[in-house]
Coordinates of C-alpha atoms in Angstrom, one line a residue:
Chain I
M10 CA 2.8 -14.0 -26.4
S11 CA -0.9 -13.7 -25.2
E12 CA -2.5 -10.4 -25.3
T13 CA -5.4 -11.2 -23.1
L14 CA -6.2 -8.6 -20.6
I15 CA -8.0 -9.6 -17.5
L16 CA -7.8 -6.7 -15.2
T17 CA -7.4 -3.6 -17.3
P18 CA -9.7 -3.6 -20.3
R19 CA -12.4 -1.5 -18.7
W20 CA -9.9 1.0 -17.4
G21 CA -10.5 4.5 -18.9
T22 CA -14.0 3.6 -20.2
K23 CA -17.1 5.9 -19.2
D24 CA -18.3 5.6 -15.7
S25 CA -16.2 2.1 -15.5
H26 CA -16.4 2.4 -11.7
T27 CA -20.4 2.1 -11.6
L28 CA -22.5 -0.9 -11.3
A29 CA -24.4 -0.1 -14.3
S30 CA -21.4 0.1 -16.4
Y31 CA -20.0 -3.2 -15.0
R32 CA -23.2 -5.1 -15.6
R33 CA -23.3 -3.8 -19.1
D34 CA -20.0 -5.2 -19.7
G35 CA -21.0 -8.6 -18.4
G36 CA -20.3 -8.1 -14.7
Y37 CA -21.7 -10.5 -12.3
A38 CA -22.1 -13.4 -14.8
A39 CA -18.9 -14.9 -13.2
L40 CA -20.8 -14.9 -9.6
A41 CA -24.0 -16.2 -11.2
K42 CA -21.9 -19.1 -12.6
A43 CA -20.2 -19.5 -9.5
L44 CA -23.4 -19.8 -7.4
A45 CA -24.4 -22.7 -9.5
M46 CA -21.1 -24.7 -8.8
A47 CA -20.2 -26.4 -5.6
P48 CA -18.0 -24.1 -3.4
S49 CA -15.3 -26.8 -3.5
A50 CA -15.3 -26.7 -7.4
I51 CA -14.6 -23.1 -7.3
V52 CA -11.6 -23.6 -5.0
D53 CA -10.3 -26.3 -7.4
E54 CA -10.6 -23.9 -10.4
V55 CA -8.6 -21.3 -8.3
K56 CA -6.0 -24.1 -7.5
A57 CA -5.7 -25.1 -11.2
S58 CA -5.4 -21.5 -12.2
N59 CA -1.9 -21.2 -10.6
L60 CA -3.0 -17.7 -9.3
R61 CA -0.3 -16.5 -7.1
G62 CA -0.5 -13.8 -4.6
R63 CA 0.1 -10.5 -6.0
G64 CA 0.9 -8.6 -2.9
G65 CA 4.5 -9.5 -2.7
A66 CA 4.8 -13.0 -1.4
G67 CA 3.5 -14.9 -4.5
F68 CA 1.9 -17.6 -2.4
A69 CA -0.5 -19.9 -4.2
C70 CA -4.0 -18.5 -3.8
G71 CA -6.1 -21.8 -4.1
L72 CA -3.7 -23.5 -1.7
K73 CA -3.9 -20.7 0.8
W74 CA -7.9 -21.3 0.7
T75 CA -7.4 -24.9 1.5
F76 CA -5.6 -24.1 4.8
L77 CA -9.0 -23.0 6.7
P78 CA -9.9 -25.5 9.3
K79 CA -13.0 -27.4 8.1
D80 CA -15.3 -26.9 11.2
V81 CA -14.6 -23.5 12.8
R82 CA -17.0 -20.5 12.2
P83 CA -17.1 -17.7 11.4
R84 CA -14.4 -17.2 9.0
Y85 CA -13.3 -14.0 7.5
L86 CA -12.0 -12.7 4.4
T87 CA -9.6 -9.8 4.5
V88 CA -8.7 -8.0 1.4
N89 CA -5.4 -6.1 1.6
A90 CA -5.6 -2.8 -0.1
D91 CA -2.9 -1.2 2.0
E92 CA -0.6 -0.8 -1.2
S93 CA 2.3 1.0 0.5
E94 CA 5.5 -0.9 -0.9
P95 CA 7.5 1.9 -2.5
G96 CA 7.2 1.7 -6.4
T97 CA 3.7 -0.1 -6.3
F98 CA 0.6 1.8 -7.6
K99 CA -1.7 -0.8 -9.2
D100 CA -4.4 -1.8 -6.5
R101 CA -5.6 1.8 -6.3
Y102 CA -6.5 1.7 -10.1
I103 CA -8.3 -1.5 -9.8
I104 CA -10.4 0.2 -7.1
E105 CA -10.6 3.6 -9.0
Y106 CA -11.5 2.0 -12.4
D107 CA -13.3 -1.2 -11.7
P108 CA -14.2 -1.7 -8.0
H109 CA -17.0 -4.0 -8.9
M110 CA -14.7 -6.5 -10.2
L111 CA -12.9 -6.5 -6.9
L112 CA -16.3 -6.8 -5.1
E113 CA -17.6 -9.8 -7.4
G114 CA -14.1 -11.5 -6.7
I115 CA -14.9 -11.0 -3.1
A116 CA -18.2 -12.4 -3.4
I117 CA -16.9 -15.7 -5.1
A118 CA -14.2 -16.0 -2.7
C119 CA -16.7 -15.8 0.2
Y120 CA -19.2 -18.1 -1.3
A121 CA -16.3 -20.7 -2.3
N122 CA -15.0 -20.6 1.3
D123 CA -18.3 -20.1 3.2
I124 CA -17.4 -16.6 4.5
H125 CA -20.1 -14.3 5.5
T126 CA -18.0 -11.2 6.4
A127 CA -15.3 -9.4 4.4
Y128 CA -13.1 -6.4 5.2
I129 CA -11.3 -4.5 2.7
Y130 CA -8.3 -2.9 4.6
I131 CA -7.3 0.2 2.6
R132 CA -4.4 2.4 3.5
G133 CA -5.4 5.8 5.1
E134 CA -3.9 7.7 2.2
F135 CA -6.2 6.4 -0.1
K136 CA -9.1 8.6 0.9
R137 CA -10.7 8.9 -2.4
Q138 CA -10.3 5.1 -3.3
A139 CA -12.0 4.3 0.1
E140 CA -14.8 6.6 -1.0
I141 CA -15.2 5.0 -4.4
L142 CA -15.4 1.5 -2.5
E143 CA -18.0 2.9 -0.2
V144 CA -20.1 4.0 -3.0
A145 CA -19.6 0.8 -4.9
I146 CA -20.6 -1.3 -1.9
A147 CA -23.8 0.7 -1.2
E148 CA -24.7 0.3 -4.7
E149 CA -24.4 -3.4 -4.4
Y150 CA -26.5 -3.6 -1.4
Q151 CA -29.1 -1.4 -3.0
A152 CA -29.2 -3.8 -6.0
G153 CA -29.5 -6.8 -3.5
I154 CA -26.2 -8.3 -4.7
L155 CA -24.8 -7.9 -1.1
G156 CA -26.8 -8.3 2.1
P157 CA -28.9 -11.2 3.3
R158 CA -29.3 -12.9 -0.2
L159 CA -26.2 -13.1 -2.5
L160 CA -26.9 -11.9 -5.9
G161 CA -30.5 -11.6 -4.8
K162 CA -30.8 -15.4 -5.3
L163 CA -28.9 -17.7 -3.0
D164 CA -29.8 -17.9 0.8
F165 CA -26.2 -16.7 1.6
A166 CA -25.6 -13.5 3.5
L167 CA -22.6 -11.5 2.8
D168 CA -21.5 -8.1 4.2
V169 CA -18.5 -6.3 3.0
H170 CA -16.9 -3.4 5.0
V171 CA -14.2 -0.9 4.1
H172 CA -11.7 -0.3 7.0
R173 CA -9.3 2.6 6.3
G174 CA -6.1 2.5 7.8
A175 CA -4.3 5.7 9.0
G176 CA -0.5 5.7 7.8
A177 CA 1.6 2.6 8.6
Y178 CA 3.5 0.6 5.9
I179 CA 3.7 -2.4 8.4
C180 CA -0.1 -2.7 8.3
G181 CA 0.4 -4.3 4.8
E182 CA 1.9 -7.3 6.7
E183 CA -1.0 -9.7 7.0
S184 CA -0.8 -10.2 10.8
A185 CA -0.2 -6.5 11.6
L186 CA -3.1 -5.8 9.3
L187 CA -5.3 -8.0 11.5
E188 CA -4.1 -6.1 14.6
S189 CA -4.9 -2.9 12.9
L190 CA -8.3 -4.1 11.9
E191 CA -8.8 -5.2 15.7
G192 CA -8.2 -1.7 16.6
K193 CA -4.8 -1.9 17.7
K194 CA -1.3 -0.6 16.7
G195 CA 0.2 -2.8 13.8
Y196 CA 2.5 -5.1 15.6
P197 CA 3.0 -8.1 13.4
R198 CA 2.0 -11.5 15.0
L199 CA 4.3 -14.6 15.5
K200 CA 3.6 -17.2 13.0
P201 CA 2.6 -19.9 13.4
P202 CA -0.3 -19.9 14.0
F203 CA -1.1 -18.7 10.5
P204 CA -4.2 -16.4 9.9
A205 CA -5.8 -19.2 8.0
V206 CA -6.2 -21.0 11.5
I207 CA -6.1 -18.1 14.0
G208 CA -6.8 -14.8 12.0
L209 CA -9.1 -11.9 12.7
Y210 CA -10.8 -12.2 16.2
G211 CA -8.9 -15.4 16.6
K212 CA -10.9 -17.0 13.8
P213 CA -9.9 -18.6 10.6
T214 CA -9.1 -15.8 8.1
I215 CA -8.1 -15.5 4.4
I216 CA -6.1 -12.5 3.5
N217 CA -5.5 -11.7 -0.2
N218 CA -4.4 -8.8 -2.1
V219 CA -6.7 -6.7 -4.2
E220 CA -5.3 -7.8 -7.6
T221 CA -5.2 -11.3 -6.4
I222 CA -8.9 -11.3 -5.7
A223 CA -9.8 -9.2 -8.9
N224 CA -8.5 -12.2 -10.9
V225 CA -11.1 -14.6 -9.4
P226 CA -14.2 -13.6 -11.6
W227 CA -12.1 -14.3 -14.8
I228 CA -10.9 -17.8 -13.6
V229 CA -14.5 -18.6 -12.7
Q230 CA -15.8 -17.5 -16.3
H231 CA -12.9 -19.1 -18.2
G232 CA -11.8 -21.8 -16.1
G233 CA -8.5 -22.4 -14.1
A234 CA -6.8 -23.9 -17.0
A235 CA -7.3 -20.9 -19.3
F236 CA -5.8 -18.7 -16.5
A237 CA -2.8 -21.0 -16.2
A238 CA -2.2 -21.1 -19.8
L239 CA -1.4 -17.3 -19.9
G240 CA 1.5 -18.0 -17.6
V241 CA 4.2 -20.5 -17.2
G242 CA 5.1 -23.2 -14.9
K243 CA 3.3 -22.7 -11.5
S244 CA 2.4 -19.3 -12.2
G245 CA -0.6 -18.4 -14.0
G246 CA -2.3 -15.4 -15.5
T247 CA -1.4 -11.7 -16.3
R248 CA 0.1 -9.1 -13.7
L249 CA 0.0 -5.6 -13.3
F250 CA 3.4 -4.3 -13.5
C251 CA 4.0 -0.6 -12.2
V252 CA 6.9 1.1 -13.6
S253 CA 8.2 4.4 -12.2
G254 CA 11.4 6.5 -12.4
H255 CA 13.4 7.4 -15.2
V256 CA 11.4 6.1 -18.2
N257 CA 9.7 7.8 -20.8
R258 CA 6.2 6.4 -20.0
P259 CA 5.8 5.2 -16.6
G260 CA 2.6 3.6 -15.6
V261 CA 0.8 0.4 -15.1
Y262 CA 1.0 -2.3 -17.6
E263 CA -0.9 -5.7 -17.6
K264 CA 1.3 -8.4 -19.0
P265 CA 1.7 -12.0 -18.7
V266 CA 3.4 -13.0 -15.4
H267 CA 6.5 -14.1 -17.0
Y268 CA 7.1 -11.1 -19.3
N269 CA 10.6 -9.8 -19.9
L270 CA 11.7 -7.0 -17.6
K271 CA 13.8 -5.4 -20.3
R272 CA 11.1 -5.6 -22.9
L273 CA 8.9 -3.8 -20.3
I274 CA 11.2 -1.0 -19.8
M275 CA 12.7 -0.5 -23.2
E276 CA 9.8 -1.2 -25.5
D277 CA 6.5 -0.6 -23.4
C278 CA 7.8 2.2 -21.3
G279 CA 9.7 3.7 -24.3
G280 CA 13.1 3.3 -22.8
V281 CA 15.0 5.7 -20.5
L282 CA 14.5 9.4 -20.4
G283 CA 16.9 11.3 -22.8
G284 CA 18.1 8.1 -24.3
R285 CA 20.5 7.4 -21.1
Q286 CA 21.4 4.0 -20.0
V287 CA 19.6 1.9 -17.4
K288 CA 21.9 1.9 -14.3
A289 CA 19.9 -0.2 -11.9
V290 CA 16.2 -1.5 -11.5
I291 CA 14.4 -2.5 -8.5
P292 CA 12.1 -5.2 -10.0
G293 CA 9.4 -5.9 -7.4
G294 CA 9.0 -2.8 -4.9
S295 CA 11.7 -1.4 -2.9
S296 CA 12.4 -4.4 -0.8
A297 CA 13.5 -6.3 -3.6
P298 CA 17.3 -6.7 -4.2
V299 CA 18.5 -4.3 -7.1
L300 CA 19.5 -5.6 -10.4
T301 CA 22.1 -3.8 -12.7
G302 CA 21.4 -2.4 -16.1
D303 CA 23.1 -5.7 -17.5
E304 CA 20.8 -8.0 -15.6
I305 CA 17.5 -7.0 -16.7
D306 CA 16.9 -9.4 -19.6
V307 CA 14.8 -11.7 -17.4
S308 CA 11.4 -13.1 -16.9
M309 CA 9.5 -11.4 -14.1
E310 CA 7.9 -14.5 -13.1
F311 CA 8.2 -15.2 -9.3
D312 CA 10.6 -18.2 -9.7
A313 CA 12.7 -16.6 -12.4
L314 CA 13.5 -13.5 -10.5
K315 CA 14.3 -15.6 -7.5
A316 CA 16.7 -17.5 -9.6
V317 CA 18.6 -14.5 -10.3
G318 CA 18.8 -13.5 -6.6
T319 CA 15.8 -10.8 -6.6
M320 CA 12.0 -11.1 -6.3
A321 CA 9.0 -10.3 -8.2
G322 CA 7.3 -8.9 -5.0
S323 CA 4.5 -6.6 -5.6
G324 CA 5.4 -5.8 -9.3
G325 CA 6.8 -2.3 -8.6
V326 CA 9.6 -1.8 -11.0
I327 CA 11.7 1.2 -10.3
V328 CA 14.1 2.3 -13.2
M329 CA 17.2 4.6 -12.3
D330 CA 19.4 6.0 -15.1
D331 CA 23.2 6.0 -15.3
S332 CA 23.3 9.6 -13.8
T333 CA 21.6 8.5 -10.5
C334 CA 23.6 8.2 -7.2
M335 CA 23.1 4.5 -5.8
V336 CA 24.2 5.9 -2.3
R337 CA 21.5 8.4 -2.5
A338 CA 18.8 6.1 -3.7
L339 CA 19.9 3.5 -1.0
S340 CA 19.9 6.0 1.8
R341 CA 16.4 7.0 1.1
I342 CA 15.2 3.3 0.9
S343 CA 16.8 2.8 4.3
K344 CA 15.2 5.9 5.7
F345 CA 11.8 4.6 4.6
Y346 CA 12.3 1.1 6.6
A347 CA 13.6 3.2 9.6
D348 CA 10.5 5.2 9.5
E349 CA 8.2 2.3 9.1
S350 CA 9.7 -0.2 11.5
C351 CA 7.0 -0.8 14.2
G352 CA 9.6 -1.0 16.9
Q353 CA 8.6 -4.4 18.0
C354 CA 11.9 -6.3 17.3
T355 CA 15.3 -5.0 18.5
P356 CA 17.4 -5.7 15.3
C357 CA 14.9 -3.8 13.2
R358 CA 14.1 -1.0 15.6
E359 CA 17.7 -0.2 16.3
G360 CA 19.5 -1.4 13.0
T361 CA 17.2 0.4 10.4
P362 CA 18.0 3.8 11.9
W363 CA 21.6 3.0 12.2
M364 CA 21.9 1.9 8.7
E365 CA 19.9 5.1 7.5
G366 CA 22.5 7.2 9.7
L367 CA 25.5 5.5 8.3
L368 CA 24.3 5.9 4.6
E369 CA 23.5 9.6 5.1
R370 CA 27.1 9.9 6.5
I371 CA 28.6 8.2 3.5
E372 CA 26.4 10.1 1.0
H373 CA 27.5 13.3 2.4
G374 CA 31.3 12.5 2.3
L375 CA 31.7 11.8 6.1
G376 CA 32.4 8.2 5.5
V377 CA 35.5 6.6 6.9
P378 CA 37.2 3.4 5.6
G379 CA 35.4 0.4 6.8
D380 CA 32.0 1.9 6.7
V381 CA 30.8 -0.1 3.7
D382 CA 31.6 -3.5 5.4
K383 CA 30.1 -2.1 8.5
L384 CA 26.9 -1.4 6.7
A385 CA 26.8 -4.9 5.0
Q386 CA 27.4 -6.3 8.3
M387 CA 24.4 -4.6 10.2
A388 CA 22.1 -5.7 7.3
N389 CA 23.1 -9.3 7.7
N390 CA 22.3 -8.8 11.5
I391 CA 18.9 -7.7 10.8
G392 CA 17.8 -10.0 8.0
G393 CA 16.3 -13.2 9.4
Q394 CA 16.2 -12.0 12.9
T395 CA 12.7 -10.4 13.2
I396 CA 9.0 -11.5 13.7
C397 CA 8.1 -10.2 10.4
A398 CA 9.6 -9.7 6.9
L399 CA 10.1 -6.0 7.4
G400 CA 13.7 -6.7 8.9
D401 CA 14.5 -8.6 5.7
A402 CA 13.0 -6.1 3.5
A403 CA 15.3 -3.4 5.1
A404 CA 18.3 -5.7 4.8
M405 CA 17.9 -6.8 1.1
P406 CA 18.4 -3.3 -0.6
V407 CA 21.5 -2.7 1.4
Q408 CA 23.0 -6.1 0.8
S409 CA 22.3 -6.0 -3.0
F410 CA 23.3 -2.2 -3.5
V411 CA 26.5 -2.7 -1.6
K412 CA 27.3 -5.9 -3.4
K413 CA 26.6 -4.6 -7.0
F414 CA 27.7 -1.0 -6.7
R415 CA 30.4 -1.3 -4.2
A416 CA 32.9 0.8 -6.0
E417 CA 30.4 3.9 -5.9
F418 CA 30.2 3.4 -2.1
E419 CA 33.8 3.3 -1.7
R420 CA 34.3 6.4 -4.0
H421 CA 32.1 8.3 -1.8
V422 CA 34.4 7.4 1.1
T423 CA 37.6 8.0 -0.7
E424 CA 36.6 11.3 -2.4
R425 CA 34.8 12.5 0.7
R426 CA 31.9 13.9 -1.0
C427 CA 29.1 12.6 -3.5
P428 CA 30.5 12.3 -7.0
F429 CA 27.0 13.2 -8.3
G430 CA 27.0 16.7 -6.6
D431 CA 23.6 18.1 -6.6
H432 CA 21.9 15.9 -9.0
A433 CA 22.1 12.6 -7.2
W434 CA 18.7 11.7 -8.1
G435 CA 19.5 11.9 -11.8
K436 CA 20.1 14.6 -14.4
N437 CA 16.6 14.2 -15.8
Q438 CA 14.1 14.7 -12.9
E439 CA 11.3 16.1 -14.8
T440 CA 7.5 15.2 -14.4
R441 CA 6.0 13.2 -17.3
E442 CA 2.8 11.5 -18.5
A443 CA 1.8 8.2 -17.2
V444 CA 0.3 5.2 -18.9
I445 CA -2.3 3.5 -16.8
G446 CA -3.4 0.1 -18.3
G447 CA -3.5 1.6 -21.9
V448 CA -5.0 5.2 -21.0
T449 CA -3.3 8.4 -20.2
A450 CA -3.4 9.2 -16.5
Q451 CA -5.8 11.8 -15.7
V452 CA -4.5 13.5 -12.6
Chain U
M10 CA -10.6 0.9 33.5
P11 CA -14.3 -0.4 33.5
N12 CA -15.8 -1.4 30.3
R13 CA -18.5 1.2 29.8
E14 CA -21.3 0.8 27.2
P15 CA -21.0 3.1 24.3
G16 CA -22.9 6.1 24.8
S17 CA -22.4 6.5 28.4
P18 CA -21.6 10.1 29.6
G19 CA -18.1 9.2 31.0
A20 CA -14.8 11.2 30.3
V21 CA -16.2 13.7 28.0
K22 CA -16.6 16.6 30.4
D23 CA -13.7 18.5 28.9
L24 CA -15.0 18.6 25.4
P25 CA -18.0 20.8 24.0
A26 CA -21.4 18.9 24.1
E27 CA -22.2 19.7 20.6
G28 CA -18.9 18.2 19.6
V29 CA -19.4 15.0 21.3
Q30 CA -22.9 14.7 19.9
R31 CA -21.5 15.0 16.4
F32 CA -18.7 12.3 17.3
D33 CA -21.3 10.0 18.4
A34 CA -23.5 10.7 15.5
E35 CA -20.6 9.9 13.2
L36 CA -19.3 6.9 15.0
F37 CA -22.3 4.8 16.1
P38 CA -23.3 3.7 12.4
I39 CA -19.7 2.6 11.9
L40 CA -19.9 0.4 14.9
R41 CA -22.3 -1.8 13.0
R42 CA -19.5 -3.0 10.7
Y43 CA -17.8 -5.1 13.7
P44 CA -19.0 -7.8 15.7
E45 CA -21.0 -6.5 18.8
D46 CA -18.3 -7.6 21.3
R47 CA -15.4 -6.2 19.2
K48 CA -16.1 -2.7 19.1
A49 CA -12.6 -1.6 19.7
S50 CA -12.1 -2.7 16.0
A51 CA -13.3 0.9 15.4
M52 CA -10.5 2.7 17.0
L53 CA -9.1 4.0 13.7
P54 CA -12.4 5.4 12.4
A55 CA -13.2 6.7 15.9
L56 CA -9.8 8.6 16.1
R57 CA -10.2 9.8 12.6
I58 CA -13.7 11.1 13.5
G59 CA -12.3 12.8 16.7
E60 CA -9.7 14.6 14.7
H61 CA -12.1 15.7 12.2
V62 CA -14.7 17.1 14.9
F63 CA -12.2 18.5 17.4
G64 CA -9.3 19.4 15.2
Y65 CA -6.7 17.1 16.6
L66 CA -6.4 14.1 19.0
S67 CA -6.0 15.9 22.5
P68 CA -6.0 13.6 25.4
P69 CA -9.8 14.4 26.1
V70 CA -10.6 13.2 22.5
M71 CA -8.6 10.2 22.9
A72 CA -10.4 9.4 26.2
L73 CA -13.7 9.9 24.4
A74 CA -12.8 7.4 21.6
A75 CA -11.6 4.9 24.3
D76 CA -14.8 5.4 26.4
R77 CA -17.0 4.9 23.3
L78 CA -15.1 1.5 22.4
G79 CA -14.9 0.4 25.8
V80 CA -11.0 0.4 26.3
S81 CA -8.5 2.3 28.3
P82 CA -7.5 5.8 27.3
A83 CA -3.8 4.4 27.1
R84 CA -5.0 2.1 24.2
A85 CA -6.4 5.0 22.3
Q86 CA -3.2 6.9 22.9
E87 CA -1.1 4.2 21.8
V88 CA -2.9 3.7 18.6
A89 CA -3.1 7.4 18.0
T90 CA 0.6 7.9 18.4
F91 CA 1.7 4.7 16.2
Y92 CA -0.1 5.9 12.9
V93 CA 1.4 8.9 11.1
M94 CA -1.8 10.5 9.9
F95 CA -3.0 11.1 13.4
N96 CA -2.0 14.5 14.8
T97 CA -1.8 14.4 18.6
K98 CA -0.6 18.0 18.5
P99 CA -2.3 21.0 16.8
V100 CA -1.5 21.4 13.2
G101 CA -2.1 24.3 10.7
R102 CA -5.3 25.0 8.9
H103 CA -4.0 23.0 6.0
V104 CA -1.6 19.9 5.9
V105 CA 0.7 19.5 3.2
E106 CA 2.3 16.1 2.8
I107 CA 4.9 15.5 0.2
C108 CA 6.3 12.1 -0.8
T109 CA 10.0 12.0 -0.9
N110 CA 10.4 8.4 -1.5
V111 CA 12.6 7.0 -4.5
S112 CA 10.2 7.3 -7.3
C113 CA 9.2 10.8 -6.4
C114 CA 12.6 11.9 -6.0
L115 CA 13.8 10.5 -9.3
T116 CA 11.2 13.0 -10.8
G117 CA 12.1 15.9 -8.6
A118 CA 10.4 15.8 -5.2
D119 CA 13.6 16.4 -3.4
R120 CA 14.0 19.8 -5.1
I121 CA 10.4 20.7 -4.5
F122 CA 10.5 19.7 -1.0
R123 CA 13.5 21.9 -0.3
A124 CA 12.2 24.8 -2.3
L125 CA 8.8 24.5 -0.2
K126 CA 10.6 24.5 3.2
Q127 CA 12.5 27.6 2.2
K128 CA 9.3 29.4 0.7
L129 CA 7.2 28.7 3.8
G130 CA 10.2 29.3 6.3
V131 CA 9.5 26.0 8.2
E132 CA 11.3 22.7 8.7
N133 CA 9.9 19.3 8.1
G134 CA 6.6 19.0 10.3
G135 CA 6.7 22.7 10.9
T136 CA 3.7 25.2 10.8
T137 CA 3.9 28.5 9.1
A138 CA 3.8 31.6 11.5
D139 CA 0.4 32.5 10.5
G140 CA -0.8 29.0 11.4
L141 CA -2.1 28.3 7.7
I142 CA 0.4 25.4 6.6
T143 CA 1.8 22.4 8.1
L144 CA 4.4 20.9 5.7
R145 CA 5.6 17.5 6.4
E146 CA 7.7 14.9 4.4
V147 CA 5.8 11.4 4.0
E148 CA 6.5 7.9 2.7
C149 CA 5.4 6.6 -0.5
L150 CA 1.8 7.6 -1.3
G151 CA 1.1 4.8 -4.1
S152 CA 1.5 7.4 -7.0
C153 CA 4.9 6.5 -8.2
G154 CA 3.9 6.3 -11.9
T155 CA 2.3 9.9 -11.7
A156 CA 5.1 11.0 -9.5
P157 CA 5.9 13.4 -7.8
A158 CA 2.8 13.6 -5.4
M159 CA 1.4 14.9 -2.4
L160 CA -1.6 15.1 -0.1
V161 CA -3.1 18.4 0.7
D162 CA -5.8 17.9 3.5
E163 CA -5.7 14.2 2.5
E164 CA -6.6 14.9 -1.1
M165 CA -4.1 13.5 -3.5
I166 CA -2.3 15.7 -6.0
E167 CA 0.0 14.1 -8.5
Q168 CA 2.5 15.1 -11.4
L169 CA 3.6 17.8 -9.4
T170 CA 6.1 20.5 -10.4
L171 CA 7.4 23.4 -8.4
Q172 CA 5.0 25.9 -10.3
K173 CA 1.9 23.7 -9.8
V174 CA 2.8 23.1 -6.0
E175 CA 3.3 26.9 -5.5
K176 CA 0.0 27.6 -7.4
I177 CA -1.8 25.3 -5.1
L178 CA -0.3 26.5 -2.0
G179 CA -1.2 30.0 -3.1
S180 CA -4.8 29.1 -3.3
L181 CA -5.1 28.0 0.2
G182 CA -6.8 30.3 2.5

């Protein structure tokens, strides 16, 4: 298995966030190479790379770029740095450790698609990361990389701006993000039309996740085929997997996109804290259907996880040991979706707090016979009934937890209490060191 | 609501002139990031600046933001109440926001949050009697590997323990 690192090799090195350090390590050679290529040839390389969107949906990046209508200008690039899916914490480290890699990717993507304005939409809670980006962008303007002449060479103007959100998970949904960027509340738009056709300010817009765009310089440097070869089938490259919960070494691990989930947890992360057993794993952020400890010997590639009934999502792997209460965990997940539902569609607005309330009732021993069926029924009435995927995201954890841990839910009802008592979140809850791309996290 | 040009004196009579000046000075450079006819795009930055300058988003502050961006005050209010980071009511001198989502609770956030509520004598969203600290439970902060995490006045603090949190709160003046 390949050990090639694309995104993390500079993490933890001295001043890795500065332009000087990025240039010393060969930064902007990819942009220089790109500017000597025909824009369409760059798009072809990205298509050949099998780069799939790292934000959650896994959509083919190169294909997305080809959806822009040929003759409408201006076009916009919007980079999604609204990283808010519970269990996901990778884009922030790209920004903290290597913001110029992201900016180089943005520059190449804009040149390839004839885009002259890019916005990085970053979640409001990432104040420090937004400041790092502002500084990095200012460095680039000063160096003449951004501005009227791209890389100081080509007669191609490019402006990149940071737009900081203000606390709303829904703004990670691409059309809600556009609404928010237009200064409105984050209500997702009906699709079609897709943003590639009618996006920001009604103009064609590409929306890519931070990690997706950060891969672009490497693809231009080494070729799409080399990137594709790191992965498998229709998924190329490496991925940042974020592991949290009851493991010995939580953190961000860059691995081939089809890396084995069990190996990641048991070998890279050093297994479960205190030598306990894995009870449940959420493989792709809290929206992804849960896997039991017996189901984790799988590839984490998009289609492979889909084949076992879950999804690779945002790469957020949450591990729960055998002392964790599944009702407690699910009730907290449901609270999240109830809190974050934007309120636009009735099934989601009304259904998510209802599920949360019912789960709280069951967790506290107040459930009555039939509640577990009712819960599953509610989830089925939300999924697929809403404008955006938040409804599905709220339904999928409920459906999967109830299906896979039904006996535990029923036990809460029949025993009229939580069998886990006051350690529903597990017997080992202590804080521990994290590994971030090969270095120990400095907090 | 007529579309006023940014910089017009409308809708600001209830705010101190010095504050309005600071607000304008901070906002106007940011307007350049958006197309001329899309100034309303700066609503989130405008509200953030308003909160920073005036303490919280009172109706006159929202009206000021709306005025400068050429939209109705209702639009500013709609946005201000949609996003959880904006405060439309006064808050304590320091705002402590602790994540209690799954990964944080798996590493002890639930216990820390409960202990904090008890120690500060407040419920979720409450402010201490001396007006020093507002305590709030928030959703995932993107620090799941370095959990538990919290924001203190928007600065992220990670790998929390109860002792660490108590020490930080003790240092807030």
